[in-house]
Tab-separated table of C-alpha atoms in Angstrom:
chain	number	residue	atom	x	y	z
A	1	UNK	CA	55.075	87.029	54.458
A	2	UNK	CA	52.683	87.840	57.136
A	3	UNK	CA	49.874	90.272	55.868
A	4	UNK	CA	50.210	94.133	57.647
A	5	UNK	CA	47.293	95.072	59.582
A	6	UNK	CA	45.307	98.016	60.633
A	7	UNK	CA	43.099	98.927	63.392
A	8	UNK	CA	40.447	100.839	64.734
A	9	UNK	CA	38.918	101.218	67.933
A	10	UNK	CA	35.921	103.679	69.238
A	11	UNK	CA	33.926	104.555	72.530
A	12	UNK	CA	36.515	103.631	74.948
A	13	UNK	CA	34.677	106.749	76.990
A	14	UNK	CA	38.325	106.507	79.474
A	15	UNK	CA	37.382	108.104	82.828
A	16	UNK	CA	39.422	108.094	86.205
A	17	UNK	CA	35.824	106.212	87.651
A	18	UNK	CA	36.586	103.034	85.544
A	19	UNK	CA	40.468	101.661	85.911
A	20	UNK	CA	39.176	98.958	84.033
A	21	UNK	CA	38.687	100.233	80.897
A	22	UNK	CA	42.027	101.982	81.341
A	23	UNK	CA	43.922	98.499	81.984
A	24	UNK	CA	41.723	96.944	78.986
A	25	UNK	CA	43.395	99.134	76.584
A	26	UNK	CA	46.771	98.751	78.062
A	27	UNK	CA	46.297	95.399	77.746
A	28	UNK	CA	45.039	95.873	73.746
A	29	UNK	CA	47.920	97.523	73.021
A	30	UNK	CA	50.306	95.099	74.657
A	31	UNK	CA	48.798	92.416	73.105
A	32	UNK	CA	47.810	93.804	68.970
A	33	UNK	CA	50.192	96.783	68.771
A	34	UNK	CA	52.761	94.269	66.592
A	35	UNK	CA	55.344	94.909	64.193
A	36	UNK	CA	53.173	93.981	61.497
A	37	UNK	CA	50.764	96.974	62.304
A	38	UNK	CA	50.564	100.436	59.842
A	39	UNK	CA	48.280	102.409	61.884
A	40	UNK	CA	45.891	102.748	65.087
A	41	UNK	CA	43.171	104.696	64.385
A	42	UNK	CA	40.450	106.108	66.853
A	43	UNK	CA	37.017	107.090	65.789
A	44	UNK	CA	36.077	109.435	68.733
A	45	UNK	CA	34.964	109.526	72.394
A	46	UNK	CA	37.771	108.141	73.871
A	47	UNK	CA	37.746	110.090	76.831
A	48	UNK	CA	34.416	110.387	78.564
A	49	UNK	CA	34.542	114.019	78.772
A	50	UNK	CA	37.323	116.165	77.506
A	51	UNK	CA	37.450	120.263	78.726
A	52	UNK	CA	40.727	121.464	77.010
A	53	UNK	CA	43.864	120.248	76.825
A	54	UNK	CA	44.872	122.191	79.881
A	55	UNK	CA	43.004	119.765	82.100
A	56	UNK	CA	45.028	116.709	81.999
A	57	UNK	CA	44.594	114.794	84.686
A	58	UNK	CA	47.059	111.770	85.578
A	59	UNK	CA	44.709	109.436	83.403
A	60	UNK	CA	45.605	111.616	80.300
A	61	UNK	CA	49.067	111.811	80.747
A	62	UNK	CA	49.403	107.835	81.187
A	63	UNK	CA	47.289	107.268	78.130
A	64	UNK	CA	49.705	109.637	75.902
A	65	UNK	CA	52.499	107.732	77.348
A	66	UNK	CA	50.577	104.452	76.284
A	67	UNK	CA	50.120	106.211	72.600
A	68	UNK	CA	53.972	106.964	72.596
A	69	UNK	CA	55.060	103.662	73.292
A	70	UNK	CA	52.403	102.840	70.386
A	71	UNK	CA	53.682	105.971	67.596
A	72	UNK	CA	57.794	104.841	69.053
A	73	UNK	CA	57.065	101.235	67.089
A	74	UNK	CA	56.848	103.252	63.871
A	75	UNK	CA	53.385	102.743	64.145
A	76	UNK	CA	51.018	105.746	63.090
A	77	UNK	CA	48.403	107.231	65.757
A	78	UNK	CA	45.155	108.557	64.110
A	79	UNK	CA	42.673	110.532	66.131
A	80	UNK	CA	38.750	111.453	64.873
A	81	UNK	CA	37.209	113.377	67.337
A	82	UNK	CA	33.947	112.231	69.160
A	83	UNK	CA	30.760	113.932	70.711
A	84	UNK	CA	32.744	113.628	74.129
A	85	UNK	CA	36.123	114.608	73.151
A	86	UNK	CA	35.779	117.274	69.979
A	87	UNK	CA	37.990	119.763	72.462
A	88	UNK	CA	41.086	117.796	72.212
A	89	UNK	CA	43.190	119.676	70.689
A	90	UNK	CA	46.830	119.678	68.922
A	91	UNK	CA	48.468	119.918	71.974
A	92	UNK	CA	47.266	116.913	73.505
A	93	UNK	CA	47.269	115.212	70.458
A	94	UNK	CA	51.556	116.715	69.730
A	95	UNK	CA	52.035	114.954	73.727
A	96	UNK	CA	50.398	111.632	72.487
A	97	UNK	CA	52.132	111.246	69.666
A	98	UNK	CA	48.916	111.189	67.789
A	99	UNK	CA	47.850	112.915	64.013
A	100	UNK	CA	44.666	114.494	64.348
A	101	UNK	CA	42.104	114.001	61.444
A	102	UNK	CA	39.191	116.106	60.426
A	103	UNK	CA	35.472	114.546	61.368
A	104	UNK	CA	35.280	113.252	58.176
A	105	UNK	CA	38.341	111.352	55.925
A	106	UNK	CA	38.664	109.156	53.312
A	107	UNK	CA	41.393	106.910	53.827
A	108	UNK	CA	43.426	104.524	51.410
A	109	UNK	CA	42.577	101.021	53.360
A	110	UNK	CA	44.812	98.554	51.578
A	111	UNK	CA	44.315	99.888	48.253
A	112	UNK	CA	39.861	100.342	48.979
A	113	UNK	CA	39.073	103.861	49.949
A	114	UNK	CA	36.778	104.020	53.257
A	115	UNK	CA	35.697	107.068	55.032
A	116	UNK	CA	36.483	107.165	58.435
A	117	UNK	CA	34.095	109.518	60.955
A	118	UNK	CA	32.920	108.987	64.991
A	119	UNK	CA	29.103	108.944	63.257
A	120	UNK	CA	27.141	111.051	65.451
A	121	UNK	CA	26.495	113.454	62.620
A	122	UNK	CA	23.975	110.678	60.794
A	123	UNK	CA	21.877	110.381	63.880
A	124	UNK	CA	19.545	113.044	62.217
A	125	UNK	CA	16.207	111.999	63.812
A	126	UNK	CA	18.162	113.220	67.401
A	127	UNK	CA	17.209	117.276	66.296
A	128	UNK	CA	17.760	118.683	69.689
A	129	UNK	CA	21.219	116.425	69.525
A	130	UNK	CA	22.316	117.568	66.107
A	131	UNK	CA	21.395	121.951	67.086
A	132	UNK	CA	23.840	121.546	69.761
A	133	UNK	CA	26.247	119.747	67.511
A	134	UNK	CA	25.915	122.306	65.002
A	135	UNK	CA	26.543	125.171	67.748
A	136	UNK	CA	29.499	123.219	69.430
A	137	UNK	CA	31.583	122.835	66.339
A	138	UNK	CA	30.788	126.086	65.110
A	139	UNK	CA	34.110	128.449	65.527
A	140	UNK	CA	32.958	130.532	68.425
A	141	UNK	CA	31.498	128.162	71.035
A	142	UNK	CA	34.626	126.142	71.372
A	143	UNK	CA	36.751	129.198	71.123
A	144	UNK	CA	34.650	130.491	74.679
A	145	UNK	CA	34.222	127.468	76.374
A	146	UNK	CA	38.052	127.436	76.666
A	147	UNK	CA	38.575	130.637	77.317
A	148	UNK	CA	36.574	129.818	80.562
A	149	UNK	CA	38.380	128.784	83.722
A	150	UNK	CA	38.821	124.656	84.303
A	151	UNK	CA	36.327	124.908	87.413
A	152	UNK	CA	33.893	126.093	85.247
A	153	UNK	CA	34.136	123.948	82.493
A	154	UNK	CA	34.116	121.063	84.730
A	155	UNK	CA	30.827	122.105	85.978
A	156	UNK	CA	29.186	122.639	82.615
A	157	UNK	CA	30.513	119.374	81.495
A	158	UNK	CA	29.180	117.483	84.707
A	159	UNK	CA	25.764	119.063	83.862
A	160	UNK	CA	25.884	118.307	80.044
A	161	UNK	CA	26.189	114.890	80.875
A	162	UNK	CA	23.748	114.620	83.626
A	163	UNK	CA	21.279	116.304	81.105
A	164	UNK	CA	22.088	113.995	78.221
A	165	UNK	CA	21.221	110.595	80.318
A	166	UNK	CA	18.376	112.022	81.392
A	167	UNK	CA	17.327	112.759	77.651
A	168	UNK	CA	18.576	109.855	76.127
A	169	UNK	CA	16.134	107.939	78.836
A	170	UNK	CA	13.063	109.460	77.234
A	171	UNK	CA	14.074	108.446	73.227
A	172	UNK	CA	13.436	105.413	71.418
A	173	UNK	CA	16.407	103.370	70.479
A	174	UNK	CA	15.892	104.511	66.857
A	175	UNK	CA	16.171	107.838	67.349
A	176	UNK	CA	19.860	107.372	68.828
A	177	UNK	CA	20.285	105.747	65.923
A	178	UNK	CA	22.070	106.641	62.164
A	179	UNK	CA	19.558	106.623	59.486
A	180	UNK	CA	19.528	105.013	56.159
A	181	UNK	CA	19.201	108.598	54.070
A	182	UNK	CA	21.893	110.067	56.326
A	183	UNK	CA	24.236	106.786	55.641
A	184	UNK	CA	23.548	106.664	51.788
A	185	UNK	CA	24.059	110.845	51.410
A	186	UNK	CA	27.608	109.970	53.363
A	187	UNK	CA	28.226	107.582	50.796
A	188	UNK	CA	27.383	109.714	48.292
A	189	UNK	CA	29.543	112.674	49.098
A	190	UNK	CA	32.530	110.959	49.481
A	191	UNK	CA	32.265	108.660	46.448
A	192	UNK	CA	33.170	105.414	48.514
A	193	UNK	CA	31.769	102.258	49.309
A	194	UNK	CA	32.902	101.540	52.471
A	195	UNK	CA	32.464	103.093	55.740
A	196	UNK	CA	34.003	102.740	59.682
A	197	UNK	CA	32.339	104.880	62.496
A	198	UNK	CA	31.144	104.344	65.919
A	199	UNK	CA	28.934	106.544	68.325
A	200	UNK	CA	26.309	103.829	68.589
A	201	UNK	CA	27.696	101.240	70.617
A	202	UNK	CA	25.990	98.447	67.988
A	203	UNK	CA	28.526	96.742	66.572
A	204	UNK	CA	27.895	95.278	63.483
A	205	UNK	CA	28.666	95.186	59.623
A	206	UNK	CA	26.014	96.526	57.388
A	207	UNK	CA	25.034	96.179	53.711
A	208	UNK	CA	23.235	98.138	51.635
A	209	UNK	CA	22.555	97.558	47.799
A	210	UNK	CA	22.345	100.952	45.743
A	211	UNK	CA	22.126	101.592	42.197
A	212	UNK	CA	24.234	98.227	41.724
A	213	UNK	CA	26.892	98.801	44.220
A	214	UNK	CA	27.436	97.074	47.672
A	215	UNK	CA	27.956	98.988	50.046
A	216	UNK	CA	29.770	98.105	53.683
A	217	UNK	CA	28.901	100.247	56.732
A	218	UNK	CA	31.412	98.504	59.852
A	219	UNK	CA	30.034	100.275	63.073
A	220	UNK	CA	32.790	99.696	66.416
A	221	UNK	CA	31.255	99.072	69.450
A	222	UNK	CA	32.356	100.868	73.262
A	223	UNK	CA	34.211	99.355	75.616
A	224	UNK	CA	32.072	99.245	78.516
A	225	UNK	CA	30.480	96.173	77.753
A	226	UNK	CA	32.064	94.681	74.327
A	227	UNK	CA	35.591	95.835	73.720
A	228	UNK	CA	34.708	96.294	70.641
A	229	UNK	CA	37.885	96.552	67.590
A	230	UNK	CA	37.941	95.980	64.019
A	231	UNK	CA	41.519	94.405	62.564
A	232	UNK	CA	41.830	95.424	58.447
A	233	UNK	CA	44.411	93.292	56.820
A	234	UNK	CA	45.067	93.119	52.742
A	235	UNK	CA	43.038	90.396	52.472
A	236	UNK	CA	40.339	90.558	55.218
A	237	UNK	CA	38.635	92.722	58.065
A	238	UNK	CA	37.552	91.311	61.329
A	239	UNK	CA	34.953	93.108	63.615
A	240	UNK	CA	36.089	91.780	67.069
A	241	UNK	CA	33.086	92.405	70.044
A	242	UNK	CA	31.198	90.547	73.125
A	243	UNK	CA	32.503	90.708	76.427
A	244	UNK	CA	34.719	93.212	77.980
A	245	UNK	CA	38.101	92.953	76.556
A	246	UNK	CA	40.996	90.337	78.488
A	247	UNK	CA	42.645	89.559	75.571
């Protein structure tokens, strides 16, 4: 008997600008979304910008209809939200066929418990990064951003992105990086030993010895230039990544 599987993807950062990355995951799905397949889970900015779930866009409604056909097979949708996408809301996710989970969850992975998260929140060395974090996911800054017409939202989204690239060009690669204390106190809090995120676009599978446990950080990769997925079966995980994803 064939073993089930389970996978996650991150960082697909979808945009109307890149079709490709659009027909990549089309292509994923086609291709991995099998019978013998629990769950799909994404770990955050999979849209490259999201304003409210009242801006869908004909991108947004063809990638719900992708996640139907997925969530139709009988196989479960999971959604953590990213630093791009932490609007999308339940009515997005309700037309997607897609369960939305909180930034942070421990999950039952073939009998090993793993927390699941997008990551951005162990970057801590980022400070000016994690204040607006802190102020974005607070319960009044997301409540008046959408209470703000869709012009306007556009606009202050265009302009948070043109300011982050221009910050990010002045930082050292470390500093866009998670750091060991913030890792281990994740650990730590949720009383697991292994972990699944993205946000970094460095795919990779980490150890870390503590107080005689091993502990396994996977880290997803984007799409723009790996196609980055990880495949969990009862026996194994696989962290797929290089070039862009054909297949």
């Amino acid at each position: 008997m064939a073993s089930r599987k389970t996978y996650f993807i991150s960082d697909l950062h979808l945009t109307e600008d890149r079709p490709d990355i659009t027909n990549a995951f089309k292509l994923f799905l086609e291709m991995h979304m099998t019978d013998d397949v629990d769950a799909l889970y994404i770990l955050g900015d999979f849209f490259e910008v999201w304003i409210g779930d009242d801006g869908h866009t004909a991108l947004t409604d063809e990638v719900a209809s992708l996640l139907n056909s997925v969530s139709d097979r009988a196989i479960q949708v999971f959604f953590t939200h990213g630093n791009r996408d932490f609007l999308l809301g339940k009515k997005y996710a309700k037309q997607a066929g897609m369960t939305l989970l909180p930034e942070q969850q421990v999950i039952d992975l073939y009998g090993t418990p793993t927390v699941i998260l997008h990551g951005d929140e162990m970057c801590t060395q980022d400070i000016a990064y994690q204040k607006f974090r802190k102020k974005s996911r607070g319960w009044w800054w997301p409540k008046l951003m959408l209470a703000m017409p869709l012009s306007y939202r556009r606009k202050v989204a265009k302009q948070a992105r043109q300011k982050s690239i221009e910050s990010q060009k002045g930082k050292p690669l470390d500093i866009l990086d998670v750091t060991t204390d913030a890792v281990l106190d994740m650990f730590a809090k949720h009383n697991v030993k292994h972990m699944i995120h993205g946000h970094t676009h460095r795919p990779n599978v980490h150890t870390i010895e503590k107080d005689g446990d091993t502990l396994t950080r996977t880290v997803l990769g984007d799409w723009y230039s790996q196609s980055s997925y990880l495949v969990v079966t009862e026996d194994e995980q696989t962290l797929h990544q290089g070039k862009p994803f054909t297949g």
